[in-house]
Short mmCIF file of C-alpha atoms in Angstrom, two decimals:
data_model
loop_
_atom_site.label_atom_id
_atom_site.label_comp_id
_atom_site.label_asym_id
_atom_site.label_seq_id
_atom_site.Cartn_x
_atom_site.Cartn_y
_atom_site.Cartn_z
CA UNK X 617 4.20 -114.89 65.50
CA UNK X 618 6.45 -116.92 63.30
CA UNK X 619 6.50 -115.42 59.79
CA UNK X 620 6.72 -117.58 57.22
CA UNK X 621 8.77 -117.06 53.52
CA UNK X 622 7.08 -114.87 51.45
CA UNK X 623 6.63 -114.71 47.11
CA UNK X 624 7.64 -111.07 46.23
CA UNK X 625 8.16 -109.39 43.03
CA UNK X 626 11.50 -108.13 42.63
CA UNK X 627 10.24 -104.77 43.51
CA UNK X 628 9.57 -105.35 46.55
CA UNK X 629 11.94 -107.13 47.78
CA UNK X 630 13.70 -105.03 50.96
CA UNK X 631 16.94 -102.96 49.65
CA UNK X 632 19.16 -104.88 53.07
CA UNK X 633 18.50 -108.09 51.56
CA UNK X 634 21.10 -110.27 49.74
CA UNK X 635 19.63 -111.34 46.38
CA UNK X 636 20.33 -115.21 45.24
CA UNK X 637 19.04 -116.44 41.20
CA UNK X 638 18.82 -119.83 41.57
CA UNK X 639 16.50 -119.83 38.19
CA UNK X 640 19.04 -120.63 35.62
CA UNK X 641 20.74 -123.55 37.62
CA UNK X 642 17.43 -125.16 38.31
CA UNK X 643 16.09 -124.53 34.69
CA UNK X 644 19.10 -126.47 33.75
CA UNK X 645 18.49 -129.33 36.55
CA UNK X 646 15.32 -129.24 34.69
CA UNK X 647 16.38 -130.20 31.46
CA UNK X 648 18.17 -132.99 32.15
CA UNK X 649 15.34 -134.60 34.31
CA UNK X 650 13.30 -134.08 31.41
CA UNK X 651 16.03 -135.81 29.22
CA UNK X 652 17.65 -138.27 30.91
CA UNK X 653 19.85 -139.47 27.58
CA UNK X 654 21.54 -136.45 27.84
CA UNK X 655 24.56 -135.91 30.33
CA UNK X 656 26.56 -132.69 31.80
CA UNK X 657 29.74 -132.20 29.54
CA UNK X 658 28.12 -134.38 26.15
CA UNK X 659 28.98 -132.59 22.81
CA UNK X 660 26.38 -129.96 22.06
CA UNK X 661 24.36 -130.62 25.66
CA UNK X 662 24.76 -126.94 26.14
CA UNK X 663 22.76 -125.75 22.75
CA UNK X 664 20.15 -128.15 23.56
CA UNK X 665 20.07 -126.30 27.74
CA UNK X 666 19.44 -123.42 25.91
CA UNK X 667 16.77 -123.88 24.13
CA UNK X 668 15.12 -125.91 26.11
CA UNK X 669 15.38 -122.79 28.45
CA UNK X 670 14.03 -120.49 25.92
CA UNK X 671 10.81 -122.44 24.85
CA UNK X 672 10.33 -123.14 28.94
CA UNK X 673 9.99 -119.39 29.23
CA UNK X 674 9.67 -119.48 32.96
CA UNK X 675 10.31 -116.42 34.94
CA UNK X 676 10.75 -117.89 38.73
CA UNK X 677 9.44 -116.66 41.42
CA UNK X 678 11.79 -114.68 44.64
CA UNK X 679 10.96 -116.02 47.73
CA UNK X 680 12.29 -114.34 50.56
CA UNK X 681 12.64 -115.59 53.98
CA UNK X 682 12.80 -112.64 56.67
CA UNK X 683 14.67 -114.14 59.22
CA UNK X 684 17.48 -114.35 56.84
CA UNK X 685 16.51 -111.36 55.13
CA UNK X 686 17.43 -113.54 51.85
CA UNK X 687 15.83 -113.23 48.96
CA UNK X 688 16.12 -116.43 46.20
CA UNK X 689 14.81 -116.48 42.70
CA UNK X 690 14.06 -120.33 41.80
CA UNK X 691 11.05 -121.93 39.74
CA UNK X 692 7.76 -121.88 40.60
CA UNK X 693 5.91 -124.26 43.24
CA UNK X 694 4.70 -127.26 41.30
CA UNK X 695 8.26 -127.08 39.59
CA UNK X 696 10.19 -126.51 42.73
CA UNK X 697 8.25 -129.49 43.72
CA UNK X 698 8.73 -131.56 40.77
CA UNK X 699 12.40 -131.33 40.73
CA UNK X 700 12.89 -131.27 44.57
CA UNK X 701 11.80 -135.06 44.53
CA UNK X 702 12.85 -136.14 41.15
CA UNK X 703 15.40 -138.23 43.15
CA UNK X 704 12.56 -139.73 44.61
CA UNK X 705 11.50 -141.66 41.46
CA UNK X 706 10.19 -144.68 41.29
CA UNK X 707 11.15 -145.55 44.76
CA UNK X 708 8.73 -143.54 45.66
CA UNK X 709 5.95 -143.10 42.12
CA UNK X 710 4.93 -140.53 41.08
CA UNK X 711 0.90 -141.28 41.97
CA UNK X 712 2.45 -142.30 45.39
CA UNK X 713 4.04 -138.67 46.00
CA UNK X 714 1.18 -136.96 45.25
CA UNK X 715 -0.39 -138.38 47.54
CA UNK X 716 1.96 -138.34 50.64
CA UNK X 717 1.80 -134.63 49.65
CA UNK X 718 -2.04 -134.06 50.30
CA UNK X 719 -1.85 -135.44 53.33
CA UNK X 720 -2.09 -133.65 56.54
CA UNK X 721 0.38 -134.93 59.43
CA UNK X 722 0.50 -133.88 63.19
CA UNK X 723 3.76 -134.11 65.48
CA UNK X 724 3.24 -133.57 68.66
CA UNK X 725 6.35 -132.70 70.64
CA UNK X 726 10.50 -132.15 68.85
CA UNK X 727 12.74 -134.48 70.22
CA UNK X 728 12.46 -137.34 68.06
CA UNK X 729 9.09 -135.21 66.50
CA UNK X 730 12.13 -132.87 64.95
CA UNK X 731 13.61 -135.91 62.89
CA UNK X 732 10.04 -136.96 62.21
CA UNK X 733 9.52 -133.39 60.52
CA UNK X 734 13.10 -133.46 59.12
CA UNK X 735 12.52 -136.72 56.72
CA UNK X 736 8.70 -135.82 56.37
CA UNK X 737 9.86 -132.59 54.35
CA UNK X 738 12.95 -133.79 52.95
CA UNK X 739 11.04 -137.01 51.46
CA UNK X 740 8.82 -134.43 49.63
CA UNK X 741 6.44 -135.39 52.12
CA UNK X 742 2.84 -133.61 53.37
CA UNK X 743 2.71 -130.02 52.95
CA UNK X 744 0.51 -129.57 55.48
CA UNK X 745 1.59 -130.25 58.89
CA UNK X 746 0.81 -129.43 62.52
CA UNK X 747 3.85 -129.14 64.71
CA UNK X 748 3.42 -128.42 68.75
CA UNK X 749 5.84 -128.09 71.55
CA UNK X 750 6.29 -125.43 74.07
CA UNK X 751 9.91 -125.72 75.11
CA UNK X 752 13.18 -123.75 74.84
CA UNK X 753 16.20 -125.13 72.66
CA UNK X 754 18.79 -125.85 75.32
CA UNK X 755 22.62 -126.81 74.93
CA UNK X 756 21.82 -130.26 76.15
CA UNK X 757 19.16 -130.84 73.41
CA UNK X 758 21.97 -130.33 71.18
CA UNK X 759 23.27 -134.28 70.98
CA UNK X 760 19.98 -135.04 69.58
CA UNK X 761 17.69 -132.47 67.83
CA UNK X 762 17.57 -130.69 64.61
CA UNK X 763 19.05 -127.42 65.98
CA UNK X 764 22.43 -125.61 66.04
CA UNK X 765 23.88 -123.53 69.21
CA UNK X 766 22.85 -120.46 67.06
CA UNK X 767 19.50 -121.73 68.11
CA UNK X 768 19.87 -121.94 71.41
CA UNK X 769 16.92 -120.08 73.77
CA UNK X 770 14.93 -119.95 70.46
CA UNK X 771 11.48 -121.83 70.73
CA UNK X 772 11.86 -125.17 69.20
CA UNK X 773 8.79 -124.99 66.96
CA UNK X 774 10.56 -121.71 65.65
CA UNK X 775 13.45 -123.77 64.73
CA UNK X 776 11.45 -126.22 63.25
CA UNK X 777 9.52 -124.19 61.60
CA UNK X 778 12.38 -121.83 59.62
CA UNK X 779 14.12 -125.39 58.89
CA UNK X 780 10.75 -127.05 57.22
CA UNK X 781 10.21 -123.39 54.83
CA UNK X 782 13.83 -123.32 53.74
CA UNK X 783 13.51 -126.35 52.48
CA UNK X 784 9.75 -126.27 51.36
CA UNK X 785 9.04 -122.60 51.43
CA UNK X 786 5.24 -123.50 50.72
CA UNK X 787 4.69 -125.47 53.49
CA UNK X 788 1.38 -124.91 55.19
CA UNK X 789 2.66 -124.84 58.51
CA UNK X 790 0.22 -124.91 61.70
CA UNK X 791 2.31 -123.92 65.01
CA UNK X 792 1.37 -124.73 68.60
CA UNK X 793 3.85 -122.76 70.45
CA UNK X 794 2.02 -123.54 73.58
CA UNK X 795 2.46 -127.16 73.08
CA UNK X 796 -0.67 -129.73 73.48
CA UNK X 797 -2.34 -130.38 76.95
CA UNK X 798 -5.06 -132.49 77.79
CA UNK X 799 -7.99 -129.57 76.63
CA UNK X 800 -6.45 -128.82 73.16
CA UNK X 801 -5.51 -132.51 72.40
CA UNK X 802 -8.73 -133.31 70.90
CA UNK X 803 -8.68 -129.89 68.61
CA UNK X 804 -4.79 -130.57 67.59
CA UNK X 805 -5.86 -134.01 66.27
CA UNK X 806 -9.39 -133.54 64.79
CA UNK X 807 -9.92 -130.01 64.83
CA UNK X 808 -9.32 -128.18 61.27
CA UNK X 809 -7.25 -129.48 59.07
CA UNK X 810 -8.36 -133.11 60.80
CA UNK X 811 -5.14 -135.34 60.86
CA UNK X 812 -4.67 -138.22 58.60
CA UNK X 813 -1.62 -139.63 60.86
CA UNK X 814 -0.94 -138.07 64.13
CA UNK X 815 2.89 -138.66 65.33
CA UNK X 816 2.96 -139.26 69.60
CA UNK X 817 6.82 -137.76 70.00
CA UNK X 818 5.24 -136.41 73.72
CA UNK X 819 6.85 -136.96 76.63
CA UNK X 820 3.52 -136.93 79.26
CA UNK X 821 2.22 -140.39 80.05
CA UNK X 822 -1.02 -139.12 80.56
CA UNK X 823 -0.95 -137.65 76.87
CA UNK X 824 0.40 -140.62 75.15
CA UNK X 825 -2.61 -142.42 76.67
CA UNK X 826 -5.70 -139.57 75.80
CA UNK X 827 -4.29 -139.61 72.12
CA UNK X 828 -4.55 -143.10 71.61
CA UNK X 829 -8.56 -142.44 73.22
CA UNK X 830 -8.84 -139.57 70.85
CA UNK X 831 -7.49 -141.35 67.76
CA UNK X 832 -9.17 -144.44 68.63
CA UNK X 833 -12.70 -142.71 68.69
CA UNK X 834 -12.05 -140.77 65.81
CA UNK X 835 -10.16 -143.79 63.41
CA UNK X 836 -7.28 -141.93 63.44
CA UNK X 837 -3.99 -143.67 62.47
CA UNK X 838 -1.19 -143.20 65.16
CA UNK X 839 2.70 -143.81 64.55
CA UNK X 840 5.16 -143.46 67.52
CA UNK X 841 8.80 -143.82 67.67
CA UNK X 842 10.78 -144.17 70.54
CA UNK X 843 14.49 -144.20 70.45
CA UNK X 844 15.48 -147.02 73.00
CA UNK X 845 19.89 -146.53 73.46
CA UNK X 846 21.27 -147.05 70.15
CA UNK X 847 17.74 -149.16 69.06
CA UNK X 848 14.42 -148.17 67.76
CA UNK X 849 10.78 -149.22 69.21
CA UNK X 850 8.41 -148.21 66.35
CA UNK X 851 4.87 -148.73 67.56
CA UNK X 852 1.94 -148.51 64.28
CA UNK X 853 -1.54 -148.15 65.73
CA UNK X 854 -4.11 -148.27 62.59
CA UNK X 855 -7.39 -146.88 64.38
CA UNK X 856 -8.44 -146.29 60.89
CA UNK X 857 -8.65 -149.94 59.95
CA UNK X 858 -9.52 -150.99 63.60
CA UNK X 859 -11.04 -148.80 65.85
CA UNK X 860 -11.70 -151.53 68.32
CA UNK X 861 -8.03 -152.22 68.68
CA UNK X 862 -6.77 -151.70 72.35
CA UNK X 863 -4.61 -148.96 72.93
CA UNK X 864 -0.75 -149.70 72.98
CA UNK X 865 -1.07 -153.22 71.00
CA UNK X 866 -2.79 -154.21 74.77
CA UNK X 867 0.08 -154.23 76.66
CA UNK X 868 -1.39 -151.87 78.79
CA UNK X 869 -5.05 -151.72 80.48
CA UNK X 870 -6.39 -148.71 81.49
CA UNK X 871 -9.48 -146.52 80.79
CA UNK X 872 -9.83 -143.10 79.63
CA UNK X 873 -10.82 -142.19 83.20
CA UNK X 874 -8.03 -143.25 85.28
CA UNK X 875 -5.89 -141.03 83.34
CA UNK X 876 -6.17 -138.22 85.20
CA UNK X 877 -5.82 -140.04 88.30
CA UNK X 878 -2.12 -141.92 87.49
CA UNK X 879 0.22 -141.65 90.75
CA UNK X 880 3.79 -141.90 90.41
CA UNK X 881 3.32 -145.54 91.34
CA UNK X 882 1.34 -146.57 88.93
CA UNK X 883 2.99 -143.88 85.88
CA UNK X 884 6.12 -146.00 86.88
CA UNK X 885 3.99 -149.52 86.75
CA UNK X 886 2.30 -148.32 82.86
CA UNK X 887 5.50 -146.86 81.77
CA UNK X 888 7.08 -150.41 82.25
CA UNK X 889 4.58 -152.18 80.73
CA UNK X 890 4.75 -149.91 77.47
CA UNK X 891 8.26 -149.99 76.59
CA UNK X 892 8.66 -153.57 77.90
CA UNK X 893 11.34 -154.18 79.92
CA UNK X 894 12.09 -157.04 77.82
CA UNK X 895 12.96 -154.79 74.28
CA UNK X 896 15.84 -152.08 76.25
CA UNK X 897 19.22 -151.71 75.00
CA UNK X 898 21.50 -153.04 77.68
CA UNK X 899 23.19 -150.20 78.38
CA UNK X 900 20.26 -148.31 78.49
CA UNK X 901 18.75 -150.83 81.35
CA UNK X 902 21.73 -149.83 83.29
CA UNK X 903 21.32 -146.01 82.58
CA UNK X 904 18.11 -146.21 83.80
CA UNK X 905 19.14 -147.27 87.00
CA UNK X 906 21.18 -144.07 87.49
CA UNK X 907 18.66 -141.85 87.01
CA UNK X 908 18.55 -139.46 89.82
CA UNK X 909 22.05 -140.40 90.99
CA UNK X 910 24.55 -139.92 88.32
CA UNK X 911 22.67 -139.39 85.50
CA UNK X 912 20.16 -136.26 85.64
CA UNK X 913 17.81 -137.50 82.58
CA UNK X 914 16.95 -140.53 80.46
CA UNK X 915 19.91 -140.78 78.02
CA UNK X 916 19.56 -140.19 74.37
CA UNK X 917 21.48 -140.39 70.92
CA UNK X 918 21.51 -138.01 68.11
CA UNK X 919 21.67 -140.97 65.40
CA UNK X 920 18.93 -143.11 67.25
CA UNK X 921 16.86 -140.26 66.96
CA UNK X 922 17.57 -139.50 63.40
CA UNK X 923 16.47 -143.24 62.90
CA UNK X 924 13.43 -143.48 65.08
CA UNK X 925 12.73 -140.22 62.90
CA UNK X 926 12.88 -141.92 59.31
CA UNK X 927 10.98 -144.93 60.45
CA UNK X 928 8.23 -142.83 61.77
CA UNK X 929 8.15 -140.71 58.59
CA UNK X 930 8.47 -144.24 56.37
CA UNK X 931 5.33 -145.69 58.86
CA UNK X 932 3.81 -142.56 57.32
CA UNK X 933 4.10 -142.34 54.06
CA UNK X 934 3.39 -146.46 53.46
CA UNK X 935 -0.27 -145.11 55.84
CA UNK X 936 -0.71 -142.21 53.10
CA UNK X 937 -0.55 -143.78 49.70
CA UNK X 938 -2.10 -146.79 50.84
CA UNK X 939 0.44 -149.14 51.12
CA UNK X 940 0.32 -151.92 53.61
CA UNK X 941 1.89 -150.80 57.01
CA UNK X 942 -0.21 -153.26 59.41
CA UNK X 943 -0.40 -152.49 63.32
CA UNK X 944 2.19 -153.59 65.27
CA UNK X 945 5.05 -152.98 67.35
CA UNK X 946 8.58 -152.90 64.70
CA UNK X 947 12.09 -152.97 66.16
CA UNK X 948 15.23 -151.58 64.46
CA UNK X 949 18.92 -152.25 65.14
CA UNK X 950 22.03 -153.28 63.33
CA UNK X 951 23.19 -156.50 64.76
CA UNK X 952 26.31 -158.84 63.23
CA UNK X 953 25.80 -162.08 61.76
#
């Protein structure tokens, strides 16, 4: 079991841990969010800090996080909150981050999924968020995940999970160490708390196909990115707004039936036909190519990644608040004029 950060009183706090009072620093962050004329060095700024500190009267709270054994004293969660994502304002409004914060968001797998959860939380994004994947942090991961060689042979999800609470320590985290499989699919996506947006970040075929089934029954909205060489394929599925839309923008056609029955054959045929053979990277057409001769895997970059992460979080928070984000396949890259 993963334990997550916990409030204490001071009291209680264990005697080995190091103790960190944040309070005063963010107090003062506070103040001049709340009073934007003033700046950091103006005559008689510091006076006005002060009181301003007095008549908040906050106490904090300590929030301790075990597998640090750290203990920090900072403000309390809606003002943790509040000046977390002041930075935020008004690209992102104030209505509009309230609501990317109530919703409820579910990555399945942390390759890409682990920049998904990355600028989900760091956006000031939904607090409540479903995270699976079974697997092992591994050096090789290393070029393109959100983990550290201090992490390697931890679980991902455990990595993911310690990164998301010490940023948002009141995160309400829900953590499928096994991973998803074709019988808990359904439950990860609808089951309690139901998704709003459900992020595909797996590497099975055969599940990339039965969520699309599952979110097209249910009118759940589905956002995948896939980082293609040093481009991004960002794929927006609205089964919310059209539940009658094929799977995979049609590219594909298969029924929920044959899914169990793929062959290699035909995983290679669908597999084709999904990323388009049409939208690689050049160098990645080559790579591919080598797989199985000099190259043991499919190639990936860190910053691709990082980028198919951001757009998948962006796809998500424009889904949230209501904004338009039609379905349709996207495509990022930086090209010269």
């Amino acid at each position: 079991m993963i334990q997550a950060p916990l409030v204490l009183q001071a009291e209680e706090i264990p005697s080995s841990a190091k103790r960190v009072d944040a309070l005063d620093d963010a107090l003062t962050e506070l103040f001049f969010i709340d009073n934007p004329i003033f700046k950091r060095g103006m005559p008689g700024v510091e006076d006005k800090i002060k009181e301003y500190v007095n008549s908040k009267n906050e106490e904090g709270i300590w929030i301790y996080f075990p597998w640090r054994d750290l203990a920090i004293r900072t403000l309390s969660e809606d003002l943790y909150f509040l000046l977390r994502t002041s930075r935020n304002r008004n690209i992102i409004t104030h209505e509009e981050q309230l609501k990317y914060r109530a919703g409820k968001i579910g990555v399945a797998g942390l390759s890409v999924g682990s920049w998904v959860v990355s600028a989900l939380v760091s956006s000031g994004g939904p607090q409540t968020l479903k995270i699976a994947d079974f697997d092992v942090v591994e050096i090789t991961n290393l070029n393109r995940i959100q983990a550290k060689l201090t992490d390697v042979k931890n679980p991902k999800i455990e990595v993911a999970a310690r990164e998301v609470w010490e940023l948002d320590p009141f995160a309400k985290l829900h953590l499928w160490d096994k991973g998803v499989s074709a019988d808990t699919l359904r439950d990860f996506i609808i089951g309690e708390p139901r998704l709003d947006v459900f992020v595909d970040a797996m590497d099975s075929l055969d599940l990339k196909i039965l969520s699309r089934f599952i979110c097209q029954e249910n009118r759940v909205p589905l956002v995948m990115g896939t980082d293609n060489g040093e481009r991004v394929i960002l794929d927006v599925e609205r089964f919310d707004l059209e539940p009658n839309r094929p799977i995979f923008h049609g590219v594909v056609d298969i029924s929920i039936d044959e899914v169990k029955k793929i062959d290699f054959k035909r995983w290679v045929e669908l597999a084709t036909k999904i990323v388009g053979p049409e939208n690689l990277d050049g160098r990645m057409k080559l790579s591919l190519a080598e797989i199985g001769k000099t190259l043991p895997a499919v190639p990936q970059l860190g910053p691709t990644a990082a980028m198919a992460g951001s757009a998948v979080a962006y796809a998500i928070r424009r889904i949230i608040t209501g904004q338009d984000m039609p379905s349709r396949r996207y495509f990022l890259e930086i090209k010269s004029q």
